[in-house]
Amino acid sequence: MINQLKERRTIRQYLDKEIDDSLLNELLETAFRAPTTGNMQVYSVVVTRQQENKERLAPAHFNQPTVTQAPVVLTFCADFNRFVKWCELNHAQPGYDNFQSFVTAAIDALLVAQQFCTAAELSGLGCCYLGTTTYNAPQIAEALHLPRLVIPITTLTVGYPAHTPAQVDRLPIEAIVHHESYRDYSPEDIQRLYAYKESLPENQQFIAENHKETLAQVFTDIRYTRENNELFSKIYLDFIVKQGFKLPE
Amino acid sequence: MINQLKERRTIRQYLDKEIDDSLLNELLETAFRAPTTGNMQVYSVVVTRQQENKERLAPAHFNQPTVTQAPVVLTFCADFNRFVKWCELNHAQPGYDNFQSFVTAAIDALLVAQQFCTAAELSGLGCCYLGTTTYNAPQIAEALHLPRLVIPITTLTVGYPAHTPAQVDRLPIEAIVHHESYRDYSPEDIQRLYAYKESLPENQQFIAENHKETLAQVFTDIRYTRENNELFSKIYLDFIVKQGFKLPE
C-alpha cells in the first residue's frame, strides 16, 4: 500500500492536459481531511488555472517554467481571516493576531499541502513544491489579493506527468533518526552520512558546472546564500507582521 | 486509492502492542521520500519508546494521556545543525542562522510528519498530532537534548488503534478554496459556511458544558485564548532565536 509513497518523485514537466474540476475538487476534499489544530482549518487554498494569472505569479517564483506550464497552481495559505470573522460575528473576542497563531495556521496549511500532494500522486498526477513562496510572499499576496491574517506558505504546481525523472538520493535513515535523545554528529559521522550523496555523478557534475570545490559550496555560495536568506528573512517577517500577526515585545 | 485518505481520522487511544522496529523504519524511510527544499533534508526525528522518556515529555504536552499511552512518540524537528556541520567540514560558509532558514526547515519537517502520518495510517496504525510542541518547545528540547539550530515543530503519537472514533466535521470545500484570487467573506458567507458546524450536537454540547453562548467563544475563551497565544508566541520566538536562528534587524 505504501509502495507508491516510497516511489514518489517531484514532477516539474506536465502534459498539455487539463485537470477536471471534479478530480481537483475530490483531491482538495481529500486533502482537507488532513489533521488540523482544534479542527479550526485555519488555511485557504487559491487555485490558479488562467494563463494570465499564472503569468502574474511567475515572477514571484523567479519565473520557474513549471508555474506557467502546469495546468493548475495551488497557493496554500495560513488563514486566520475567516476564523476571526466567524468569532467576531459570534460575540467572541479573537486573540489570533500573534506569532503563535501564525505558526498554528502555517502548520495547518502545510499538512494540507502534503496531503494534497499525496492524493494527487496516488491519482496519477505529478506535483512540484515552490519554496519561493516564502521569499516573495508580498508579490504573491498582491497577485492573489490576500487580506489581513492570510500569508502564503507554499505553492504546488500540479499536472499530468510529461516525464519520469530518476528518484533523487536521500540521506541514510540513521542520518535523520535519533533514538530517545538527539545524538549530535561527529565529523566522522557527517563524512560517512554524506559520502553517498557526494559520490553521485550528478552531484560531481554540479560541482564542476559551478566551478566549486565541494558540493556544500554549491549550496552556500549559489543555491541558498547568506545574502538571499537574510534578505528573504526580512521580507517574510515584515510581511507576517504587516498582515496582522504581531511579534511579541 | 485515495479513499483511505478520505476516511482517515485522528486516533488518540492505542492497543498495548509494540510497533516492530522493521515496520517503524519502513514508515520513516517512506516519510523521508517527502519533498524537501533543495534535497537538503533539514529535519530530524527523535523516536521515544522508553516509558520514562515519554513521562519526561508528557508535561510539555500538558500531560495529554496519548503521550504516555502510545508505543511510539515522534518529535519532528527543523534541523540545520547537521547541514551546517557538513558545510563547515567542506570549506563552505553556511548562512543558515536566520528566520528564513528556520522557515525552510520547519516546512521540511512538517511535510515529512504528514507523509509519516499517511504511511502509518495506510499501514493500519493510528496517529495524533500534538500542537503543544510549539508551546513548550524549550522543555521538549531539554528532554531530547536538542542542540543549536534544532527546533521541535510537531509531535506524532503512533500506535495500533484501540478505538474508531466518528469522523469529525469539516467546513464545506467552498469555505477553503478560492478561484484565481481570494474572495473575502461577507457576514452572510461566514454564517452559511459555519452553519453545519454550529448545528452539530457535539458542538452544542461543547457550548453547554463550557457555559458559553456560542461555539466561537469556546475557542476564544477556553481552548485558544489570547493570553496563552501571546505567552507561547514569546516563548517560541525567544527559543528560535536562542537556538541560533537570528531575527532580521
PDB file of N, CA, C and O in Angstrom, chain A residues 8 32-34 39 41 45 47 49 53 79 81-82 86 90-91 96 100 114-115 118 134 144 168-171 175 178 180 182 184 198 214 217 224 229 233, chain B residues 8 32-34 39 41 45 47 49 53 79 81-82 86 90-91 96 100 114-115 118 134 144 168-171 175 178 180 182 184 198 214 217 224 233:
ATOM      1  N   ARG A   8       7.579   7.790  -4.974  1.00  0.00           N
ATOM      2  CA  ARG A   8       7.202   9.111  -5.481  1.00  0.00           C
ATOM      3  C   ARG A   8       8.440   9.929  -5.890  1.00  0.00           C
ATOM      4  O   ARG A   8       9.548   9.706  -5.433  1.00  0.00           O
ATOM      5  N   PHE A  32      -8.385  18.120   2.639  1.00  0.00           N
ATOM      6  CA  PHE A  32      -8.959  18.823   3.799  1.00  0.00           C
ATOM      7  C   PHE A  32      -9.316  17.867   4.932  1.00  0.00           C
ATOM      8  O   PHE A  32      -9.762  18.302   5.991  1.00  0.00           O
ATOM      9  N   ARG A  33      -9.102  16.572   4.701  1.00  0.00           N
ATOM     10  CA  ARG A  33      -9.207  15.588   5.788  1.00  0.00           C
ATOM     11  C   ARG A  33      -7.897  15.474   6.572  1.00  0.00           C
ATOM     12  O   ARG A  33      -7.806  14.708   7.523  1.00  0.00           O
ATOM     13  N   ALA A  34      -6.873  16.196   6.131  1.00  0.00           N
ATOM     14  CA  ALA A  34      -5.611  16.211   6.895  1.00  0.00           C
ATOM     15  C   ALA A  34      -5.890  16.734   8.303  1.00  0.00           C
ATOM     16  O   ALA A  34      -6.834  17.504   8.515  1.00  0.00           O
ATOM     17  N   ASN A  39      -9.474  21.391  14.946  1.00  0.00           N
ATOM     18  CA  ASN A  39     -10.437  21.406  13.841  1.00  0.00           C
ATOM     19  C   ASN A  39     -10.839  22.828  13.444  1.00  0.00           C
ATOM     20  O   ASN A  39     -11.966  23.091  13.046  1.00  0.00           O
ATOM     21  N   GLN A  41      -9.209  24.470  10.948  1.00  0.00           N
ATOM     22  CA  GLN A  41      -8.955  24.623   9.499  1.00  0.00           C
ATOM     23  C   GLN A  41      -8.545  26.050   9.139  1.00  0.00           C
ATOM     24  O   GLN A  41      -9.178  26.704   8.319  1.00  0.00           O
ATOM     25  N   VAL A  45      -6.815  27.796   0.216  1.00  0.00           N
ATOM     26  CA  VAL A  45      -6.090  27.409  -0.994  1.00  0.00           C
ATOM     27  C   VAL A  45      -6.600  28.260  -2.152  1.00  0.00           C
ATOM     28  O   VAL A  45      -7.812  28.318  -2.388  1.00  0.00           O
ATOM     29  N   VAL A  47      -6.647  28.583  -6.098  1.00  0.00           N
ATOM     30  CA  VAL A  47      -6.442  27.793  -7.320  1.00  0.00           C
ATOM     31  C   VAL A  47      -6.216  28.754  -8.483  1.00  0.00           C
ATOM     32  O   VAL A  47      -7.063  29.615  -8.745  1.00  0.00           O
ATOM     33  N   ARG A  49      -5.753  28.750 -12.482  1.00  0.00           N
ATOM     34  CA  ARG A  49      -5.838  27.978 -13.732  1.00  0.00           C
ATOM     35  C   ARG A  49      -5.632  28.880 -14.947  1.00  0.00           C
ATOM     36  O   ARG A  49      -5.159  28.433 -15.967  1.00  0.00           O
ATOM     37  N   ASN A  53      -3.140  34.672 -15.074  1.00  0.00           N
ATOM     38  CA  ASN A  53      -2.875  34.717 -13.635  1.00  0.00           C
ATOM     39  C   ASN A  53      -1.619  33.922 -13.252  1.00  0.00           C
ATOM     40  O   ASN A  53      -0.892  34.313 -12.334  1.00  0.00           O
ATOM     41  N   ASP A  79      -4.366  31.023   7.220  1.00  0.00           N
ATOM     42  CA  ASP A  79      -5.526  31.921   7.123  1.00  0.00           C
ATOM     43  C   ASP A  79      -6.281  31.970   8.444  1.00  0.00           C
ATOM     44  O   ASP A  79      -7.011  31.039   8.791  1.00  0.00           O
ATOM     45  N   ASN A  81      -8.060  34.847   8.842  1.00  0.00           N
ATOM     46  CA  ASN A  81      -9.077  35.835   8.471  1.00  0.00           C
ATOM     47  C   ASN A  81     -10.489  35.277   8.630  1.00  0.00           C
ATOM     48  O   ASN A  81     -11.348  35.876   9.278  1.00  0.00           O
ATOM     49  N   ARG A  82     -10.716  34.110   8.040  1.00  0.00           N
ATOM     50  CA  ARG A  82     -12.065  33.525   8.070  1.00  0.00           C
ATOM     51  C   ARG A  82     -12.496  33.211   9.501  1.00  0.00           C
ATOM     52  O   ARG A  82     -13.608  33.532   9.921  1.00  0.00           O
ATOM     53  N   TRP A  86     -15.525  34.811  11.825  1.00  0.00           N
ATOM     54  CA  TRP A  86     -16.538  33.967  12.458  1.00  0.00           C
ATOM     55  C   TRP A  86     -16.640  34.300  13.957  1.00  0.00           C
ATOM     56  O   TRP A  86     -17.743  34.431  14.505  1.00  0.00           O
ATOM     57  N   ASN A  90     -19.817  36.142  16.242  1.00  0.00           N
ATOM     58  CA  ASN A  90     -20.418  35.302  17.275  1.00  0.00           C
ATOM     59  C   ASN A  90     -20.055  35.756  18.695  1.00  0.00           C
ATOM     60  O   ASN A  90     -19.925  34.931  19.596  1.00  0.00           O
ATOM     61  N   HIS A  91     -19.892  37.082  18.831  1.00  0.00           N
ATOM     62  CA  HIS A  91     -19.670  37.677  20.154  1.00  0.00           C
ATOM     63  C   HIS A  91     -18.492  37.037  20.882  1.00  0.00           C
ATOM     64  O   HIS A  91     -18.522  36.862  22.097  1.00  0.00           O
ATOM     65  N   TYR A  96      -5.872  36.108  17.910  1.00  0.00           N
ATOM     66  CA  TYR A  96      -5.095  35.337  16.933  1.00  0.00           C
ATOM     67  C   TYR A  96      -4.189  36.210  16.077  1.00  0.00           C
ATOM     68  O   TYR A  96      -3.736  35.789  15.019  1.00  0.00           O
ATOM     69  N   GLN A 100       2.350  32.956  17.464  1.00  0.00           N
ATOM     70  CA  GLN A 100       1.953  31.558  17.684  1.00  0.00           C
ATOM     71  C   GLN A 100       0.770  31.187  16.785  1.00  0.00           C
ATOM     72  O   GLN A 100       0.715  30.069  16.248  1.00  0.00           O
ATOM     73  N   GLN A 114       0.707  18.805   1.904  1.00  0.00           N
ATOM     74  CA  GLN A 114       1.316  17.496   1.706  1.00  0.00           C
ATOM     75  C   GLN A 114       0.254  16.429   1.468  1.00  0.00           C
ATOM     76  O   GLN A 114       0.455  15.500   0.672  1.00  0.00           O
ATOM     77  N   GLN A 115      -0.900  16.556   2.131  1.00  0.00           N
ATOM     78  CA  GLN A 115      -1.956  15.581   1.891  1.00  0.00           C
ATOM     79  C   GLN A 115      -2.507  15.726   0.467  1.00  0.00           C
ATOM     80  O   GLN A 115      -2.807  14.719  -0.181  1.00  0.00           O
ATOM     81  N   THR A 118       0.048  14.036  -1.886  1.00  0.00           N
ATOM     82  CA  THR A 118      -0.064  12.566  -1.849  1.00  0.00           C
ATOM     83  C   THR A 118      -1.306  12.086  -2.590  1.00  0.00           C
ATOM     84  O   THR A 118      -1.243  11.143  -3.387  1.00  0.00           O
ATOM     85  N   THR A 134       7.841  31.540   0.249  1.00  0.00           N
ATOM     86  CA  THR A 134       8.172  32.309   1.465  1.00  0.00           C
ATOM     87  C   THR A 134       9.225  33.380   1.184  1.00  0.00           C
ATOM     88  O   THR A 134       9.609  34.113   2.084  1.00  0.00           O
ATOM     89  N   LEU A 144      -2.762  37.662  -5.595  1.00  0.00           N
ATOM     90  CA  LEU A 144      -3.928  36.846  -5.209  1.00  0.00           C
ATOM     91  C   LEU A 144      -4.928  37.612  -4.332  1.00  0.00           C
ATOM     92  O   LEU A 144      -5.936  37.045  -3.909  1.00  0.00           O
ATOM     93  N   VAL A 168      15.646  11.005  -6.791  1.00  0.00           N
ATOM     94  CA  VAL A 168      16.883  11.591  -6.270  1.00  0.00           C
ATOM     95  C   VAL A 168      17.302  10.852  -5.004  1.00  0.00           C
ATOM     96  O   VAL A 168      16.526  10.086  -4.430  1.00  0.00           O
ATOM     97  N   ASP A 169      18.535  11.072  -4.593  1.00  0.00           N
ATOM     98  CA  ASP A 169      19.059  10.398  -3.397  1.00  0.00           C
ATOM     99  C   ASP A 169      18.424  10.941  -2.126  1.00  0.00           C
ATOM    100  O   ASP A 169      17.860  12.036  -2.112  1.00  0.00           O
ATOM    101  N   ARG A 170      18.510  10.158  -1.083  1.00  0.00           N
ATOM    102  CA  ARG A 170      18.192  10.623   0.264  1.00  0.00           C
ATOM    103  C   ARG A 170      19.318  10.196   1.190  1.00  0.00           C
ATOM    104  O   ARG A 170      20.016   9.209   0.910  1.00  0.00           O
ATOM    105  N   LEU A 171      19.468  10.932   2.284  1.00  0.00           N
ATOM    106  CA  LEU A 171      20.432  10.532   3.316  1.00  0.00           C
ATOM    107  C   LEU A 171      20.013   9.190   3.901  1.00  0.00           C
ATOM    108  O   LEU A 171      18.816   8.858   3.912  1.00  0.00           O
ATOM    109  N   ALA A 175      20.923   9.016   9.467  1.00  0.00           N
ATOM    110  CA  ALA A 175      21.297  10.436   9.491  1.00  0.00           C
ATOM    111  C   ALA A 175      20.203  11.293  10.111  1.00  0.00           C
ATOM    112  O   ALA A 175      20.472  12.365  10.656  1.00  0.00           O
ATOM    113  N   HIS A 178      16.922   9.817  15.540  1.00  0.00           N
ATOM    114  CA  HIS A 178      17.615   9.757  16.827  1.00  0.00           C
ATOM    115  C   HIS A 178      16.758   8.933  17.777  1.00  0.00           C
ATOM    116  O   HIS A 178      15.543   9.127  17.826  1.00  0.00           O
ATOM    117  N   GLU A 180      15.549   8.058  21.378  1.00  0.00           N
ATOM    118  CA  GLU A 180      15.377   8.519  22.765  1.00  0.00           C
ATOM    119  C   GLU A 180      15.918   9.930  22.990  1.00  0.00           C
ATOM    120  O   GLU A 180      15.250  10.735  23.610  1.00  0.00           O
ATOM    121  N   TYR A 182      18.639  13.212  21.123  1.00  0.00           N
ATOM    122  CA  TYR A 182      19.425  13.657  19.958  1.00  0.00           C
ATOM    123  C   TYR A 182      20.892  13.330  20.202  1.00  0.00           C
ATOM    124  O   TYR A 182      21.474  13.735  21.197  1.00  0.00           O
ATOM    125  N   ASP A 184      24.393  14.114  18.837  1.00  0.00           N
ATOM    126  CA  ASP A 184      24.995  15.059  17.901  1.00  0.00           C
ATOM    127  C   ASP A 184      26.049  14.343  17.043  1.00  0.00           C
ATOM    128  O   ASP A 184      26.513  13.260  17.393  1.00  0.00           O
ATOM    129  N   GLU A 198      27.705  12.735  -1.890  1.00  0.00           N
ATOM    130  CA  GLU A 198      28.842  13.414  -2.526  1.00  0.00           C
ATOM    131  C   GLU A 198      29.412  12.615  -3.699  1.00  0.00           C
ATOM    132  O   GLU A 198      29.970  13.187  -4.626  1.00  0.00           O
ATOM    133  N   THR A 214      33.582  21.899  -3.524  1.00  0.00           N
ATOM    134  CA  THR A 214      32.799  20.881  -2.802  1.00  0.00           C
ATOM    135  C   THR A 214      31.313  21.077  -3.102  1.00  0.00           C
ATOM    136  O   THR A 214      30.882  22.172  -3.487  1.00  0.00           O
ATOM    137  N   GLN A 217      29.657  23.827  -1.066  1.00  0.00           N
ATOM    138  CA  GLN A 217      29.824  25.198  -1.576  1.00  0.00           C
ATOM    139  C   GLN A 217      28.776  25.554  -2.632  1.00  0.00           C
ATOM    140  O   GLN A 217      28.432  26.734  -2.778  1.00  0.00           O
ATOM    141  N   TYR A 224      21.620  28.598  -1.909  1.00  0.00           N
ATOM    142  CA  TYR A 224      20.964  29.182  -0.719  1.00  0.00           C
ATOM    143  C   TYR A 224      22.002  30.017   0.012  1.00  0.00           C
ATOM    144  O   TYR A 224      22.599  29.575   0.994  1.00  0.00           O
ATOM    145  N   ASN A 229      19.186  34.539   2.000  1.00  0.00           N
ATOM    146  CA  ASN A 229      18.448  34.102   3.197  1.00  0.00           C
ATOM    147  C   ASN A 229      18.144  35.278   4.111  1.00  0.00           C
ATOM    148  O   ASN A 229      17.052  35.368   4.678  1.00  0.00           O
ATOM    149  N   SER A 233      14.504  36.683   4.832  1.00  0.00           N
ATOM    150  CA  SER A 233      14.084  36.664   6.242  1.00  0.00           C
ATOM    151  C   SER A 233      13.360  37.959   6.564  1.00  0.00           C
ATOM    152  O   SER A 233      12.286  37.958   7.183  1.00  0.00           O
TER     153      SER A 233
ATOM    154  N   ARG B   8      -9.716   8.879   6.766  1.00  0.00           N
ATOM    155  CA  ARG B   8      -8.809   8.920   7.919  1.00  0.00           C
ATOM    156  C   ARG B   8      -9.431   9.695   9.091  1.00  0.00           C
ATOM    157  O   ARG B   8     -10.299  10.552   8.916  1.00  0.00           O
ATOM    158  N   PHE B  32      10.607   9.868   4.552  1.00  0.00           N
ATOM    159  CA  PHE B  32      11.759  10.670   4.115  1.00  0.00           C
ATOM    160  C   PHE B  32      11.808  10.821   2.596  1.00  0.00           C
ATOM    161  O   PHE B  32      12.680  11.504   2.064  1.00  0.00           O
ATOM    162  N   ARG B  33      10.871  10.188   1.898  1.00  0.00           N
ATOM    163  CA  ARG B  33      10.674  10.435   0.462  1.00  0.00           C
ATOM    164  C   ARG B  33       9.800  11.662   0.213  1.00  0.00           C
ATOM    165  O   ARG B  33       9.554  12.049  -0.935  1.00  0.00           O
ATOM    166  N   ALA B  34       9.277  12.267   1.281  1.00  0.00           N
ATOM    167  CA  ALA B  34       8.505  13.512   1.113  1.00  0.00           C
ATOM    168  C   ALA B  34       9.397  14.560   0.448  1.00  0.00           C
ATOM    169  O   ALA B  34      10.622  14.510   0.582  1.00  0.00           O
ATOM    170  N   ASN B  39      16.594  19.268  -1.749  1.00  0.00           N
ATOM    171  CA  ASN B  39      17.062  17.969  -1.253  1.00  0.00           C
ATOM    172  C   ASN B  39      18.057  18.112  -0.101  1.00  0.00           C
ATOM    173  O   ASN B  39      18.977  17.314   0.045  1.00  0.00           O
ATOM    174  N   GLN B  41      17.043  18.036   3.139  1.00  0.00           N
ATOM    175  CA  GLN B  41      16.539  17.242   4.281  1.00  0.00           C
ATOM    176  C   GLN B  41      16.929  17.877   5.625  1.00  0.00           C
ATOM    177  O   GLN B  41      17.572  17.245   6.460  1.00  0.00           O
ATOM    178  N   VAL B  45      14.170  13.456  13.285  1.00  0.00           N
ATOM    179  CA  VAL B  45      13.064  12.861  14.025  1.00  0.00           C
ATOM    180  C   VAL B  45      13.641  12.154  15.254  1.00  0.00           C
ATOM    181  O   VAL B  45      14.558  11.340  15.121  1.00  0.00           O
ATOM    182  N   VAL B  47      12.802   9.537  18.115  1.00  0.00           N
ATOM    183  CA  VAL B  47      11.870   8.454  18.439  1.00  0.00           C
ATOM    184  C   VAL B  47      11.926   8.210  19.943  1.00  0.00           C
ATOM    185  O   VAL B  47      13.003   7.937  20.486  1.00  0.00           O
ATOM    186  N   ARG B  49      10.499   5.698  22.746  1.00  0.00           N
ATOM    187  CA  ARG B  49       9.799   4.440  23.025  1.00  0.00           C
ATOM    188  C   ARG B  49       9.820   4.128  24.526  1.00  0.00           C
ATOM    189  O   ARG B  49       8.921   3.470  25.030  1.00  0.00           O
ATOM    190  N   ASN B  53      11.087   8.075  29.279  1.00  0.00           N
ATOM    191  CA  ASN B  53      11.293   9.239  28.417  1.00  0.00           C
ATOM    192  C   ASN B  53       9.961   9.838  27.958  1.00  0.00           C
ATOM    193  O   ASN B  53       9.853  11.054  27.805  1.00  0.00           O
ATOM    194  N   ASP B  79      15.937  21.153  11.471  1.00  0.00           N
ATOM    195  CA  ASP B  79      17.324  20.840  11.852  1.00  0.00           C
ATOM    196  C   ASP B  79      18.297  21.357  10.795  1.00  0.00           C
ATOM    197  O   ASP B  79      18.431  20.760   9.729  1.00  0.00           O
ATOM    198  N   ASN B  81      21.407  21.943  12.040  1.00  0.00           N
ATOM    199  CA  ASN B  81      22.659  21.563  12.705  1.00  0.00           C
ATOM    200  C   ASN B  81      23.490  20.625  11.829  1.00  0.00           C
ATOM    201  O   ASN B  81      24.671  20.866  11.578  1.00  0.00           O
ATOM    202  N   ARG B  82      22.860  19.558  11.344  1.00  0.00           N
ATOM    203  CA  ARG B  82      23.595  18.559  10.563  1.00  0.00           C
ATOM    204  C   ARG B  82      24.140  19.173   9.266  1.00  0.00           C
ATOM    205  O   ARG B  82      25.301  18.982   8.916  1.00  0.00           O
ATOM    206  N   TRP B  86      28.033  19.802   8.013  1.00  0.00           N
ATOM    207  CA  TRP B  86      28.522  19.298   6.721  1.00  0.00           C
ATOM    208  C   TRP B  86      29.189  20.423   5.924  1.00  0.00           C
ATOM    209  O   TRP B  86      30.274  20.238   5.365  1.00  0.00           O
ATOM    210  N   ASN B  90      33.318  21.050   4.820  1.00  0.00           N
ATOM    211  CA  ASN B  90      33.590  21.053   3.379  1.00  0.00           C
ATOM    212  C   ASN B  90      33.932  22.445   2.848  1.00  0.00           C
ATOM    213  O   ASN B  90      33.598  22.774   1.708  1.00  0.00           O
ATOM    214  N   HIS B  91      34.605  23.238   3.716  1.00  0.00           N
ATOM    215  CA  HIS B  91      35.117  24.546   3.299  1.00  0.00           C
ATOM    216  C   HIS B  91      34.030  25.421   2.684  1.00  0.00           C
ATOM    217  O   HIS B  91      34.272  26.153   1.732  1.00  0.00           O
ATOM    218  N   TYR B  96      22.838  30.019   7.414  1.00  0.00           N
ATOM    219  CA  TYR B  96      21.528  29.428   7.747  1.00  0.00           C
ATOM    220  C   TYR B  96      21.082  29.739   9.174  1.00  0.00           C
ATOM    221  O   TYR B  96      20.208  29.069   9.710  1.00  0.00           O
ATOM    222  N   GLN B 100      14.486  32.895   7.738  1.00  0.00           N
ATOM    223  CA  GLN B 100      14.066  32.190   6.521  1.00  0.00           C
ATOM    224  C   GLN B 100      14.541  30.728   6.557  1.00  0.00           C
ATOM    225  O   GLN B 100      13.807  29.822   6.138  1.00  0.00           O
ATOM    226  N   GLN B 114       3.678  14.767   7.940  1.00  0.00           N
ATOM    227  CA  GLN B 114       2.409  14.375   7.335  1.00  0.00           C
ATOM    228  C   GLN B 114       2.580  13.134   6.465  1.00  0.00           C
ATOM    229  O   GLN B 114       1.688  12.281   6.426  1.00  0.00           O
ATOM    230  N   GLN B 115       3.731  13.008   5.801  1.00  0.00           N
ATOM    231  CA  GLN B 115       3.948  11.805   4.996  1.00  0.00           C
ATOM    232  C   GLN B 115       4.079  10.583   5.917  1.00  0.00           C
ATOM    233  O   GLN B 115       3.578   9.501   5.583  1.00  0.00           O
ATOM    234  N   THR B 118       0.498   9.624   7.011  1.00  0.00           N
ATOM    235  CA  THR B 118      -0.229   8.925   5.949  1.00  0.00           C
ATOM    236  C   THR B 118       0.274   7.489   5.778  1.00  0.00           C
ATOM    237  O   THR B 118      -0.532   6.549   5.679  1.00  0.00           O
ATOM    238  N   THR B 134       4.815  23.417  19.778  1.00  0.00           N
ATOM    239  CA  THR B 134       5.295  24.799  19.589  1.00  0.00           C
ATOM    240  C   THR B 134       4.997  25.686  20.794  1.00  0.00           C
ATOM    241  O   THR B 134       5.358  26.856  20.800  1.00  0.00           O
ATOM    242  N   LEU B 144      14.985  16.195  25.086  1.00  0.00           N
ATOM    243  CA  LEU B 144      15.551  15.433  23.953  1.00  0.00           C
ATOM    244  C   LEU B 144      16.992  15.835  23.630  1.00  0.00           C
ATOM    245  O   LEU B 144      17.585  15.290  22.697  1.00  0.00           O
ATOM    246  N   VAL B 168     -14.735  13.618  12.365  1.00  0.00           N
ATOM    247  CA  VAL B 168     -15.235  14.934  12.741  1.00  0.00           C
ATOM    248  C   VAL B 168     -15.626  15.714  11.488  1.00  0.00           C
ATOM    249  O   VAL B 168     -15.297  15.324  10.373  1.00  0.00           O
ATOM    250  N   ASP B 169     -16.361  16.798  11.708  1.00  0.00           N
ATOM    251  CA  ASP B 169     -16.830  17.607  10.573  1.00  0.00           C
ATOM    252  C   ASP B 169     -15.685  18.378   9.935  1.00  0.00           C
ATOM    253  O   ASP B 169     -14.638  18.594  10.554  1.00  0.00           O
ATOM    254  N   ARG B 170     -15.893  18.799   8.717  1.00  0.00           N
ATOM    255  CA  ARG B 170     -15.026  19.765   8.048  1.00  0.00           C
ATOM    256  C   ARG B 170     -15.912  20.833   7.432  1.00  0.00           C
ATOM    257  O   ARG B 170     -17.084  20.586   7.118  1.00  0.00           O
ATOM    258  N   LEU B 171     -15.331  22.028   7.258  1.00  0.00           N
ATOM    259  CA  LEU B 171     -16.049  23.087   6.549  1.00  0.00           C
ATOM    260  C   LEU B 171     -16.313  22.641   5.111  1.00  0.00           C
ATOM    261  O   LEU B 171     -15.561  21.833   4.558  1.00  0.00           O
ATOM    262  N   ALA B 175     -15.626  26.921   1.493  1.00  0.00           N
ATOM    263  CA  ALA B 175     -15.117  27.796   2.555  1.00  0.00           C
ATOM    264  C   ALA B 175     -13.616  28.000   2.445  1.00  0.00           C
ATOM    265  O   ALA B 175     -13.080  29.015   2.899  1.00  0.00           O
ATOM    266  N   HIS B 178     -10.411  29.239  -3.079  1.00  0.00           N
ATOM    267  CA  HIS B 178     -10.649  30.489  -3.800  1.00  0.00           C
ATOM    268  C   HIS B 178     -10.178  30.290  -5.233  1.00  0.00           C
ATOM    269  O   HIS B 178      -9.104  29.733  -5.459  1.00  0.00           O
ATOM    270  N   GLU B 180      -8.754  31.717  -8.596  1.00  0.00           N
ATOM    271  CA  GLU B 180      -7.984  32.796  -9.240  1.00  0.00           C
ATOM    272  C   GLU B 180      -7.564  33.899  -8.266  1.00  0.00           C
ATOM    273  O   GLU B 180      -6.440  34.359  -8.316  1.00  0.00           O
ATOM    274  N   TYR B 182      -8.347  35.624  -4.025  1.00  0.00           N
ATOM    275  CA  TYR B 182      -9.027  35.457  -2.732  1.00  0.00           C
ATOM    276  C   TYR B 182     -10.297  36.300  -2.729  1.00  0.00           C
ATOM    277  O   TYR B 182     -10.262  37.515  -2.954  1.00  0.00           O
ATOM    278  N   ASP B 184     -12.963  37.675  -0.344  1.00  0.00           N
ATOM    279  CA  ASP B 184     -13.149  37.793   1.103  1.00  0.00           C
ATOM    280  C   ASP B 184     -14.608  37.476   1.462  1.00  0.00           C
ATOM    281  O   ASP B 184     -15.497  37.496   0.606  1.00  0.00           O
ATOM    282  N   GLU B 198     -21.905  24.570  13.501  1.00  0.00           N
ATOM    283  CA  GLU B 198     -22.571  25.076  14.701  1.00  0.00           C
ATOM    284  C   GLU B 198     -23.777  24.231  15.085  1.00  0.00           C
ATOM    285  O   GLU B 198     -24.152  24.172  16.255  1.00  0.00           O
ATOM    286  N   THR B 214     -21.794  30.897  22.501  1.00  0.00           N
ATOM    287  CA  THR B 214     -21.548  30.496  21.112  1.00  0.00           C
ATOM    288  C   THR B 214     -20.350  29.549  21.055  1.00  0.00           C
ATOM    289  O   THR B 214     -19.501  29.538  21.960  1.00  0.00           O
ATOM    290  N   GLN B 217     -16.966  31.271  21.135  1.00  0.00           N
ATOM    291  CA  GLN B 217     -16.468  31.647  22.470  1.00  0.00           C
ATOM    292  C   GLN B 217     -15.722  30.502  23.150  1.00  0.00           C
ATOM    293  O   GLN B 217     -14.842  30.741  23.980  1.00  0.00           O
ATOM    294  N   TYR B 224      -8.221  28.325  22.861  1.00  0.00           N
ATOM    295  CA  TYR B 224      -7.064  29.050  22.287  1.00  0.00           C
ATOM    296  C   TYR B 224      -7.211  30.522  22.648  1.00  0.00           C
ATOM    297  O   TYR B 224      -7.664  31.329  21.845  1.00  0.00           O
ATOM    298  N   SER B 233       3.689  32.669  22.031  1.00  0.00           N
ATOM    299  CA  SER B 233       4.383  33.400  20.966  1.00  0.00           C
ATOM    300  C   SER B 233       5.762  33.804  21.452  1.00  0.00           C
ATOM    301  O   SER B 233       6.776  33.618  20.763  1.00  0.00           O
TER     302      SER B 233
END
